[in-house]
Amino acid sequence: MIILSTDDLDASIDYYTQTLGFTLKFRDGAHFAAFDGNGITIALATPVDHPIPGKVVVGIKTDDVDASAAEAVAAGGGMVTAPYDDAHERRAVVYDNQGNGIVFYKSLGK
């Protein structure tokens, strides 16, 4: 998943669906939306739900969020947000060894 920043989710959804032709897969209120990007999920998030607002972030689905985050940090990255559970998933936000943002996530299956 690639997560992009937006300050106006409705306008961004219109742009990605009407202009670029993406199909909306999921919307979470006024702060997050995900699109089918032909094999990769393109997500839009406002500062409320964006892991590093204003930056492009890669989201990586994993079976073990805690271990993935620890491995990334041990290999020269940095922790932004330690692993935690939100309403939908467990996630952690890290930087890689070059300062790029990564979100490791796993559905909570609730």
PDB file of C-alpha atoms in Angstrom:
ATOM      1  CA  MET A   1       0.000   0.000   0.000  1.00  0.00           C
ATOM      2  CA  ILE A   2       1.147   3.531  -0.740  1.00  0.00           C
ATOM      3  CA  ILE A   3      -0.269   6.198   1.585  1.00  0.00           C
ATOM      4  CA  LEU A   4      -0.552   9.766   0.313  1.00  0.00           C
ATOM      5  CA  SER A   5      -1.480  12.892   2.288  1.00  0.00           C
ATOM      6  CA  THR A   6      -4.601  14.966   1.753  1.00  0.00           C
ATOM      7  CA  ASP A   7      -6.223  17.886   3.544  1.00  0.00           C
ATOM      8  CA  ASP A   8      -9.555  17.376   1.742  1.00  0.00           C
ATOM      9  CA  LEU A   9     -10.557  13.719   1.535  1.00  0.00           C
ATOM     10  CA  ASP A  10     -13.747  14.333  -0.475  1.00  0.00           C
ATOM     11  CA  ALA A  11     -11.922  16.335  -3.143  1.00  0.00           C
ATOM     12  CA  SER A  12      -9.154  13.741  -3.290  1.00  0.00           C
ATOM     13  CA  ILE A  13     -11.648  10.880  -3.610  1.00  0.00           C
ATOM     14  CA  ASP A  14     -13.344  12.712  -6.466  1.00  0.00           C
ATOM     15  CA  TYR A  15      -9.986  13.236  -8.164  1.00  0.00           C
ATOM     16  CA  TYR A  16      -8.845   9.633  -7.839  1.00  0.00           C
ATOM     17  CA  THR A  17     -12.188   8.169  -8.919  1.00  0.00           C
ATOM     18  CA  GLN A  18     -13.355  10.688 -11.529  1.00  0.00           C
ATOM     19  CA  THR A  19     -10.050  11.838 -13.010  1.00  0.00           C
ATOM     20  CA  LEU A  20      -7.814   8.788 -12.579  1.00  0.00           C
ATOM     21  CA  GLY A  21     -10.527   6.113 -12.727  1.00  0.00           C
ATOM     22  CA  PHE A  22      -9.596   4.259  -9.530  1.00  0.00           C
ATOM     23  CA  THR A  23     -12.242   2.208  -7.724  1.00  0.00           C
ATOM     24  CA  LEU A  24     -12.862   3.160  -4.108  1.00  0.00           C
ATOM     25  CA  LYS A  25     -12.364   0.024  -1.954  1.00  0.00           C
ATOM     26  CA  PHE A  26     -12.782   1.442   1.545  1.00  0.00           C
ATOM     27  CA  ARG A  27     -13.513   4.699   3.305  1.00  0.00           C
ATOM     28  CA  ASP A  28     -13.128   5.425   7.003  1.00  0.00           C
ATOM     29  CA  GLY A  29     -15.040   8.588   7.776  1.00  0.00           C
ATOM     30  CA  ALA A  30     -13.501  11.872   6.716  1.00  0.00           C
ATOM     31  CA  HIS A  31      -9.891  10.837   7.261  1.00  0.00           C
ATOM     32  CA  PHE A  32      -8.952   7.720   5.216  1.00  0.00           C
ATOM     33  CA  ALA A  33      -9.790   6.101   1.871  1.00  0.00           C
ATOM     34  CA  ALA A  34      -8.272   3.244  -0.109  1.00  0.00           C
ATOM     35  CA  PHE A  35      -8.426   2.560  -3.844  1.00  0.00           C
ATOM     36  CA  ASP A  36      -7.717  -0.406  -6.086  1.00  0.00           C
ATOM     37  CA  GLY A  37      -4.540   0.602  -7.910  1.00  0.00           C
ATOM     38  CA  ASN A  38      -4.317  -2.408 -10.229  1.00  0.00           C
ATOM     39  CA  GLY A  39      -2.424  -4.707  -7.899  1.00  0.00           C
ATOM     40  CA  ILE A  40      -1.443  -2.207  -5.229  1.00  0.00           C
ATOM     41  CA  THR A  41      -3.613  -0.251  -2.823  1.00  0.00           C
ATOM     42  CA  ILE A  42      -3.402   3.537  -3.078  1.00  0.00           C
ATOM     43  CA  ALA A  43      -4.554   5.190   0.135  1.00  0.00           C
ATOM     44  CA  LEU A  44      -5.326   8.788   1.039  1.00  0.00           C
ATOM     45  CA  ALA A  45      -5.191   9.987   4.625  1.00  0.00           C
ATOM     46  CA  THR A  46      -5.708  13.299   6.366  1.00  0.00           C
ATOM     47  CA  PRO A  47      -3.370  14.293   9.201  1.00  0.00           C
ATOM     48  CA  VAL A  48      -5.842  12.622  11.613  1.00  0.00           C
ATOM     49  CA  ASP A  49      -4.969   9.157  10.272  1.00  0.00           C
ATOM     50  CA  HIS A  50      -1.765   9.619   8.283  1.00  0.00           C
ATOM     51  CA  PRO A  51       1.257   7.983   9.954  1.00  0.00           C
ATOM     52  CA  ILE A  52       3.651  10.761   8.855  1.00  0.00           C
ATOM     53  CA  PRO A  53       1.524  13.674   7.558  1.00  0.00           C
ATOM     54  CA  GLY A  54       2.866  15.325   4.426  1.00  0.00           C
ATOM     55  CA  LYS A  55       5.028  12.357   3.421  1.00  0.00           C
ATOM     56  CA  VAL A  56       4.494   9.427   1.092  1.00  0.00           C
ATOM     57  CA  VAL A  57       4.533   6.272   3.205  1.00  0.00           C
ATOM     58  CA  VAL A  58       4.641   2.608   2.216  1.00  0.00           C
ATOM     59  CA  GLY A  59       2.273   0.305   4.116  1.00  0.00           C
ATOM     60  CA  ILE A  60       3.363  -3.313   4.426  1.00  0.00           C
ATOM     61  CA  LYS A  61       0.951  -5.989   5.601  1.00  0.00           C
ATOM     62  CA  THR A  62       2.678  -8.458   7.933  1.00  0.00           C
ATOM     63  CA  ASP A  63       1.770 -11.345  10.215  1.00  0.00           C
ATOM     64  CA  ASP A  64       3.835  -9.890  13.080  1.00  0.00           C
ATOM     65  CA  VAL A  65       3.810  -6.101  13.367  1.00  0.00           C
ATOM     66  CA  ASP A  66       5.992  -6.035  16.476  1.00  0.00           C
ATOM     67  CA  ALA A  67       8.731  -8.231  14.999  1.00  0.00           C
ATOM     68  CA  SER A  68       8.708  -6.399  11.640  1.00  0.00           C
ATOM     69  CA  ALA A  69       9.070  -3.020  13.343  1.00  0.00           C
ATOM     70  CA  ALA A  70      11.841  -4.297  15.627  1.00  0.00           C
ATOM     71  CA  GLU A  71      13.737  -5.753  12.658  1.00  0.00           C
ATOM     72  CA  ALA A  72      13.464  -2.483  10.706  1.00  0.00           C
ATOM     73  CA  VAL A  73      14.831  -0.487  13.640  1.00  0.00           C
ATOM     74  CA  ALA A  74      17.614  -3.017  14.353  1.00  0.00           C
ATOM     75  CA  ALA A  75      18.732  -2.743  10.715  1.00  0.00           C
ATOM     76  CA  GLY A  76      19.348   1.001  11.006  1.00  0.00           C
ATOM     77  CA  GLY A  77      15.835   2.453  10.842  1.00  0.00           C
ATOM     78  CA  GLY A  78      13.993   4.432  13.483  1.00  0.00           C
ATOM     79  CA  MET A  79      10.770   4.066  15.437  1.00  0.00           C
ATOM     80  CA  VAL A  80       8.135   6.761  14.843  1.00  0.00           C
ATOM     81  CA  THR A  81       5.200   5.098  16.612  1.00  0.00           C
ATOM     82  CA  ALA A  82       5.615   1.870  18.577  1.00  0.00           C
ATOM     83  CA  PRO A  83       3.209  -0.992  17.783  1.00  0.00           C
ATOM     84  CA  TYR A  84      -0.371  -0.319  18.882  1.00  0.00           C
ATOM     85  CA  ASP A  85      -3.937  -1.415  18.162  1.00  0.00           C
ATOM     86  CA  ASP A  86      -6.515   0.934  16.665  1.00  0.00           C
ATOM     87  CA  ALA A  87     -10.120   0.224  15.707  1.00  0.00           C
ATOM     88  CA  HIS A  88      -9.215  -1.892  12.659  1.00  0.00           C
ATOM     89  CA  GLU A  89      -5.632  -3.103  12.869  1.00  0.00           C
ATOM     90  CA  ARG A  90      -2.378  -3.406  14.747  1.00  0.00           C
ATOM     91  CA  ARG A  91       0.236  -1.078  13.335  1.00  0.00           C
ATOM     92  CA  ALA A  92       3.661   0.434  13.868  1.00  0.00           C
ATOM     93  CA  VAL A  93       5.301   3.333  12.058  1.00  0.00           C
ATOM     94  CA  VAL A  94       9.035   3.327  11.375  1.00  0.00           C
ATOM     95  CA  TYR A  95      11.621   4.977   9.179  1.00  0.00           C
ATOM     96  CA  ASP A  96      13.881   2.799   7.050  1.00  0.00           C
ATOM     97  CA  ASN A  97      17.650   3.290   7.079  1.00  0.00           C
ATOM     98  CA  GLN A  98      17.268   6.146   4.545  1.00  0.00           C
ATOM     99  CA  GLY A  99      14.485   8.021   6.384  1.00  0.00           C
ATOM    100  CA  ASN A 100      11.525   6.738   4.326  1.00  0.00           C
ATOM    101  CA  GLY A 101       8.306   6.059   6.214  1.00  0.00           C
ATOM    102  CA  ILE A 102       6.927   2.539   6.553  1.00  0.00           C
ATOM    103  CA  VAL A 103       3.754   1.374   8.276  1.00  0.00           C
ATOM    104  CA  PHE A 104       3.613  -2.277   9.242  1.00  0.00           C
ATOM    105  CA  TYR A 105       0.024  -3.405   9.761  1.00  0.00           C
ATOM    106  CA  LYS A 106      -2.163  -6.447  10.416  1.00  0.00           C
ATOM    107  CA  SER A 107      -5.944  -6.624  10.525  1.00  0.00           C
ATOM    108  CA  LEU A 108      -7.372  -7.282  13.968  1.00  0.00           C
ATOM    109  CA  GLY A 109     -10.160  -9.310  12.369  1.00  0.00           C
ATOM    110  CA  LYS A 110     -12.879  -7.891  14.618  1.00  0.00           C
TER     111      LYS A 110
END
